[in-house]
XYZ file of C-alpha atoms in Angstrom:
345
model
C 4.065 10.248 51.021
C 2.403 10.226 47.572
C 4.482 9.244 44.582
C 5.800 12.073 42.399
C 4.481 12.555 38.856
C 6.520 11.167 35.957
C 8.079 13.943 33.900
C 8.849 13.388 30.209
C 9.161 15.787 27.293
C 7.660 18.654 29.235
C 4.632 16.529 30.229
C 3.704 15.448 33.759
C 1.946 12.094 34.281
C 0.294 11.737 37.683
C 0.570 8.493 39.708
C -2.162 5.997 38.849
C -2.728 7.468 35.386
C -1.606 6.874 31.808
C -0.832 9.290 29.009
C 0.345 9.244 25.413
C 3.153 11.720 24.886
C 4.323 12.912 21.468
C 8.006 13.871 21.477
C 8.860 16.078 18.462
C 11.475 14.510 16.174
C 11.372 16.411 12.907
C 9.217 17.919 10.200
C 9.001 15.897 6.992
C 9.661 17.412 3.597
C 5.894 17.958 3.059
C 5.758 19.781 6.421
C 4.110 16.864 8.233
C 5.384 16.718 11.825
C 7.120 13.498 12.877
C 7.050 12.508 16.544
C 8.236 9.739 18.836
C 5.058 8.368 20.419
C 5.490 7.170 24.015
C 2.697 5.633 26.061
C 3.393 6.187 29.766
C 1.701 4.143 32.498
C 2.709 5.572 35.871
C 1.666 3.295 38.734
C 0.394 4.542 42.056
C 3.052 2.606 43.934
C 6.819 2.791 43.702
C 8.710 0.376 41.488
C 11.193 0.197 38.613
C 10.860 1.939 35.268
C 10.835 -0.365 32.235
C 10.857 0.693 28.590
C 9.609 -1.528 25.746
C 10.520 -0.379 22.237
C 9.743 -1.664 18.750
C 10.448 -0.848 15.102
C 13.912 0.600 15.620
C 14.191 -0.947 12.162
C 11.085 0.259 10.346
C 10.312 -3.028 8.589
C 10.433 -5.110 11.792
C 6.751 -4.749 12.565
C 6.102 -7.775 14.799
C 7.224 -5.683 17.782
C 4.486 -3.133 17.067
C 1.874 -5.861 17.467
C 3.557 -7.092 20.652
C 3.480 -3.550 22.063
C -0.229 -3.274 21.230
C -0.978 -6.539 23.042
C 1.113 -5.506 26.020
C -0.749 -2.209 26.408
C -4.053 -4.094 26.444
C -2.974 -6.621 29.087
C -5.273 -6.513 32.153
C -2.297 -6.988 34.506
C -1.281 -3.370 33.896
C -4.230 -2.220 35.993
C -2.253 -2.902 39.187
C 1.132 -1.705 37.939
C 3.925 -0.839 40.354
C 6.547 1.515 38.958
C 6.408 2.957 35.459
C 6.083 1.417 31.998
C 7.202 3.316 28.890
C 6.057 1.756 25.611
C 7.352 3.090 22.288
C 5.563 1.040 19.608
C 7.342 2.681 16.650
C 10.777 4.238 17.147
C 11.610 4.636 13.446
C 8.432 6.236 12.106
C 10.111 7.114 8.815
C 11.067 3.520 8.031
C 7.742 2.158 9.299
C 5.732 4.364 6.931
C 7.945 3.390 3.997
C 8.123 -0.334 4.889
C 11.885 0.153 5.031
C 14.593 -0.787 7.520
C 16.431 2.531 7.453
C 15.759 6.239 7.836
C 15.542 8.729 4.948
C 19.242 9.568 5.426
C 19.968 5.863 4.615
C 21.324 5.225 8.098
C 20.669 2.240 10.325
C 19.275 3.738 13.530
C 20.660 0.816 15.522
C 24.193 1.872 14.612
C 23.712 5.551 15.547
C 23.349 5.435 19.344
C 23.862 7.341 21.592
C 23.406 9.961 18.878
C 23.854 13.697 18.850
C 21.527 16.649 19.210
C 23.125 18.301 16.166
C 23.961 15.264 14.019
C 22.134 13.504 11.176
C 18.416 12.691 11.373
C 19.240 9.188 12.667
C 21.672 10.622 15.195
C 19.119 13.149 16.461
C 16.439 10.478 16.840
C 18.891 8.242 18.719
C 19.809 11.146 21.019
C 16.135 11.875 21.728
C 15.473 8.226 22.577
C 18.476 8.056 24.888
C 17.592 11.321 26.629
C 13.854 10.862 27.079
C 13.502 7.067 27.373
C 16.711 5.232 28.293
C 17.933 7.771 30.845
C 14.639 7.441 32.757
C 14.629 3.623 32.817
C 16.084 0.814 34.902
C 15.756 -1.850 32.187
C 14.686 -2.062 28.565
C 13.189 -4.671 26.229
C 13.864 -3.974 22.551
C 11.684 -5.919 20.083
C 13.084 -6.987 16.705
C 12.548 -9.481 13.894
C 14.690 -10.826 11.100
C 15.104 -8.645 8.027
C 12.903 -9.209 4.986
C 13.384 -12.589 3.265
C 14.557 -14.160 6.547
C 12.818 -15.530 9.616
C 13.946 -16.015 13.220
C 12.972 -18.510 15.883
C 11.769 -16.534 18.932
C 14.903 -15.875 20.977
C 16.179 -13.500 23.644
C 19.651 -12.004 23.367
C 21.458 -10.490 26.308
C 24.881 -9.179 27.226
C 24.267 -8.554 30.857
C 26.328 -6.747 33.449
C 24.626 -8.628 36.284
C 23.315 -12.045 37.205
C 19.923 -10.433 37.784
C 19.639 -9.417 34.129
C 20.564 -12.918 32.972
C 17.820 -14.283 35.219
C 15.330 -11.828 33.673
C 16.343 -13.004 30.207
C 15.520 -16.574 31.246
C 12.260 -15.431 32.831
C 11.208 -13.935 29.478
C 10.510 -17.496 28.358
C 11.682 -17.455 24.730
C 12.672 -20.900 23.405
C 16.348 -19.907 23.024
C 18.525 -17.517 25.028
C 21.845 -16.263 23.623
C 24.671 -14.324 25.246
C 25.358 -11.882 22.406
C 28.172 -9.357 22.071
C 27.399 -5.647 22.048
C 27.789 -3.840 18.730
C 29.149 -0.329 18.476
C 26.386 2.196 17.887
C 23.599 -0.163 18.949
C 20.893 0.732 21.431
C 22.059 -2.079 23.730
C 25.656 -0.816 23.754
C 24.705 2.821 24.372
C 22.211 1.870 27.073
C 24.799 -0.290 28.813
C 27.208 2.650 28.759
C 24.450 4.648 30.466
C 24.009 1.911 33.088
C 20.813 0.375 31.671
C 20.688 -3.267 30.499
C 18.484 -4.131 27.510
C 16.971 -7.498 26.615
C 16.802 -7.946 22.840
C 13.909 -10.061 21.542
C 14.225 -11.457 18.018
C 11.363 -13.312 16.338
C 9.671 -13.764 13.000
C 10.173 -12.055 9.675
C 10.332 -8.465 8.452
C 6.996 -6.989 7.281
C 5.111 -10.028 8.615
C 3.090 -11.000 11.683
C 3.015 -14.521 13.075
C 1.026 -15.616 16.081
C 3.752 -17.557 17.869
C 6.236 -14.656 17.750
C 3.573 -12.279 19.043
C 2.545 -14.610 21.883
C 6.108 -15.238 23.036
C 6.929 -11.524 22.929
C 3.840 -10.241 24.739
C 3.886 -12.902 27.445
C 7.672 -12.497 27.778
C 7.366 -8.779 28.516
C 4.720 -9.514 31.157
C 6.827 -12.265 32.718
C 9.790 -9.877 33.023
C 7.508 -7.272 34.584
C 6.362 -9.844 37.137
C 9.971 -10.742 37.948
C 10.681 -7.029 38.498
C 7.771 -6.839 40.954
C 5.730 -4.578 38.651
C 2.670 -6.833 38.180
C 1.170 -9.904 39.909
C 1.527 -13.422 38.529
C -2.232 -13.905 38.048
C -3.018 -14.669 34.425
C 0.576 -15.385 33.429
C 1.264 -18.908 32.133
C 3.971 -20.905 33.853
C 6.786 -22.536 31.899
C 7.740 -26.088 32.840
C 10.545 -26.246 30.276
C 13.517 -23.910 30.680
C 14.837 -22.032 27.624
C 17.737 -23.553 25.724
C 20.864 -21.512 26.464
C 23.213 -21.113 23.489
C 26.958 -20.636 23.864
C 27.138 -18.739 20.557
C 25.894 -18.792 16.988
C 27.131 -18.576 13.403
C 25.685 -18.110 9.920
C 26.037 -20.699 7.160
C 26.401 -18.903 3.821
C 25.657 -19.870 0.232
C 28.798 -21.256 -1.457
C 27.543 -20.066 -4.848
C 24.700 -18.133 -6.409
C 21.615 -19.980 -7.633
C 18.313 -21.466 -6.574
C 17.938 -22.617 -2.974
C 16.106 -25.759 -1.907
C 15.777 -25.478 1.872
C 15.313 -28.723 3.819
C 15.403 -27.546 7.446
C 13.306 -25.014 9.359
C 13.823 -22.839 12.434
C 13.621 -24.731 15.698
C 15.045 -27.948 14.255
C 18.198 -29.454 15.709
C 20.953 -30.508 13.300
C 24.091 -32.585 13.529
C 27.504 -31.756 12.102
C 27.629 -32.440 8.378
C 23.862 -32.721 7.988
C 22.502 -31.404 4.676
C 20.595 -28.153 5.194
C 19.947 -27.068 1.626
C 21.070 -27.450 -1.969
C 22.097 -24.582 -4.242
C 21.467 -25.275 -7.936
C 22.086 -23.332 -11.099
C 18.833 -22.491 -12.980
C 19.484 -25.309 -15.487
C 19.945 -27.907 -12.763
C 23.352 -28.973 -14.066
C 25.312 -27.999 -10.931
C 24.159 -28.762 -7.397
C 26.085 -27.878 -4.242
C 25.109 -29.136 -0.814
C 25.013 -26.742 2.122
C 25.983 -28.710 5.229
C 25.874 -27.874 8.926
C 29.395 -27.006 10.125
C 28.514 -28.075 13.670
C 25.683 -29.457 15.738
C 23.076 -27.045 17.078
C 19.589 -25.627 16.631
C 18.445 -23.476 13.717
C 17.449 -20.052 15.035
C 17.186 -18.257 11.687
C 17.019 -18.985 7.991
C 16.471 -17.378 4.617
C 12.992 -17.536 3.082
C 13.997 -16.321 -0.375
C 14.698 -19.265 -2.739
C 17.169 -17.234 -4.800
C 20.654 -16.667 -3.379
C 23.854 -14.879 -4.265
C 27.211 -16.272 -3.287
C 27.893 -15.394 0.358
C 24.244 -14.803 1.291
C 23.350 -15.868 4.842
C 21.122 -18.947 4.592
C 21.000 -20.626 8.025
C 21.746 -19.271 11.503
C 22.769 -22.068 13.855
C 23.113 -21.694 17.622
C 25.572 -23.849 19.552
C 23.524 -25.724 22.145
C 23.779 -29.030 24.009
C 21.995 -31.437 21.668
C 21.060 -34.189 24.148
C 17.692 -32.782 25.261
C 17.349 -29.606 23.149
C 14.778 -31.015 20.757
C 12.578 -32.320 23.596
C 12.755 -28.995 25.453
C 11.907 -26.974 22.344
C 8.980 -29.295 21.600
C 7.701 -28.896 25.169
C 8.088 -25.107 25.022
C 6.232 -24.978 21.708
C 3.378 -27.018 23.177
C 3.185 -24.728 26.213
C 3.146 -21.632 24.018
C 0.446 -23.022 21.748
C -1.656 -23.750 24.831
C -1.424 -20.134 26.018
C -4.649 -18.182 25.527
C -4.608 -15.722 22.653
C -4.523 -12.136 23.859
C -7.423 -11.157 21.590
C -9.482 -14.357 21.600
C -12.565 -12.463 22.799
C -12.471 -10.499 19.557
C -12.586 -13.592 17.328
C -14.939 -15.949 19.177
């Protein structure tokens, strides 16, 4: 019996075909229509439905590049099931290089949304109705905010062992069991019975090759684990991700100029000096020390700080072999072929 077409937003996508669907969101103040662009690849054979979304925060653009690479992956030619890719969820923020929507709301605190609520609430409702409700699993792509950077990491709060295994299969250097936040896409999707893997990497309004490679290959590795694509062409990982028990931010004890001594991916010991905060005259210097041992998964990039600003994000990990495993993972990732190397040779 042939597979049924995939129905979304009044459009029908036949098995073995792909289509780009524009879901109406709003009309901007200059009467320009705003849509939620969804690329649908509907395989000939049965399988799960996976959504991959990016730019829920409009300035977190690394996910847009990851989505582009994913859609150009040759493995999708033999897809089982259905892949829904939404490269830009928050079009308004993306166009304005801003995190939020025009109504000054954080979209990732507005789920599941409402059909008659604010602009953010309506967009969240549309995403839940048209994307999440049709999916078995999601991968949501994020980066740090502007003036911060994140080590590539996968965050999960899974309802099943299977989802935890998929998070490991993603292949990011660090995996964190993270709590769900009210109003977030992950929390609303879980309530709807759909687990979401959250990928964090890089810096707002910036691309970096390592974050893009980890994200694109991670999505493909999860798809293989779901039985959606074959393994051919996917790099194997000899080193397992480092699993963190939790994480905490180290904040500036005073305002001033920051001299940062440690970078993301480095392991630290309790009491180790991470940075120094100085007044502009250099008369007062305060050390910023690691409160516990762990690995740095995020840090500020701005050398000017206010008191209480988040400076370093440290994950609690076993420190005996963490540095060796992260070094091995980095070497494996650097050895992966670039997705677009044919374009630059």
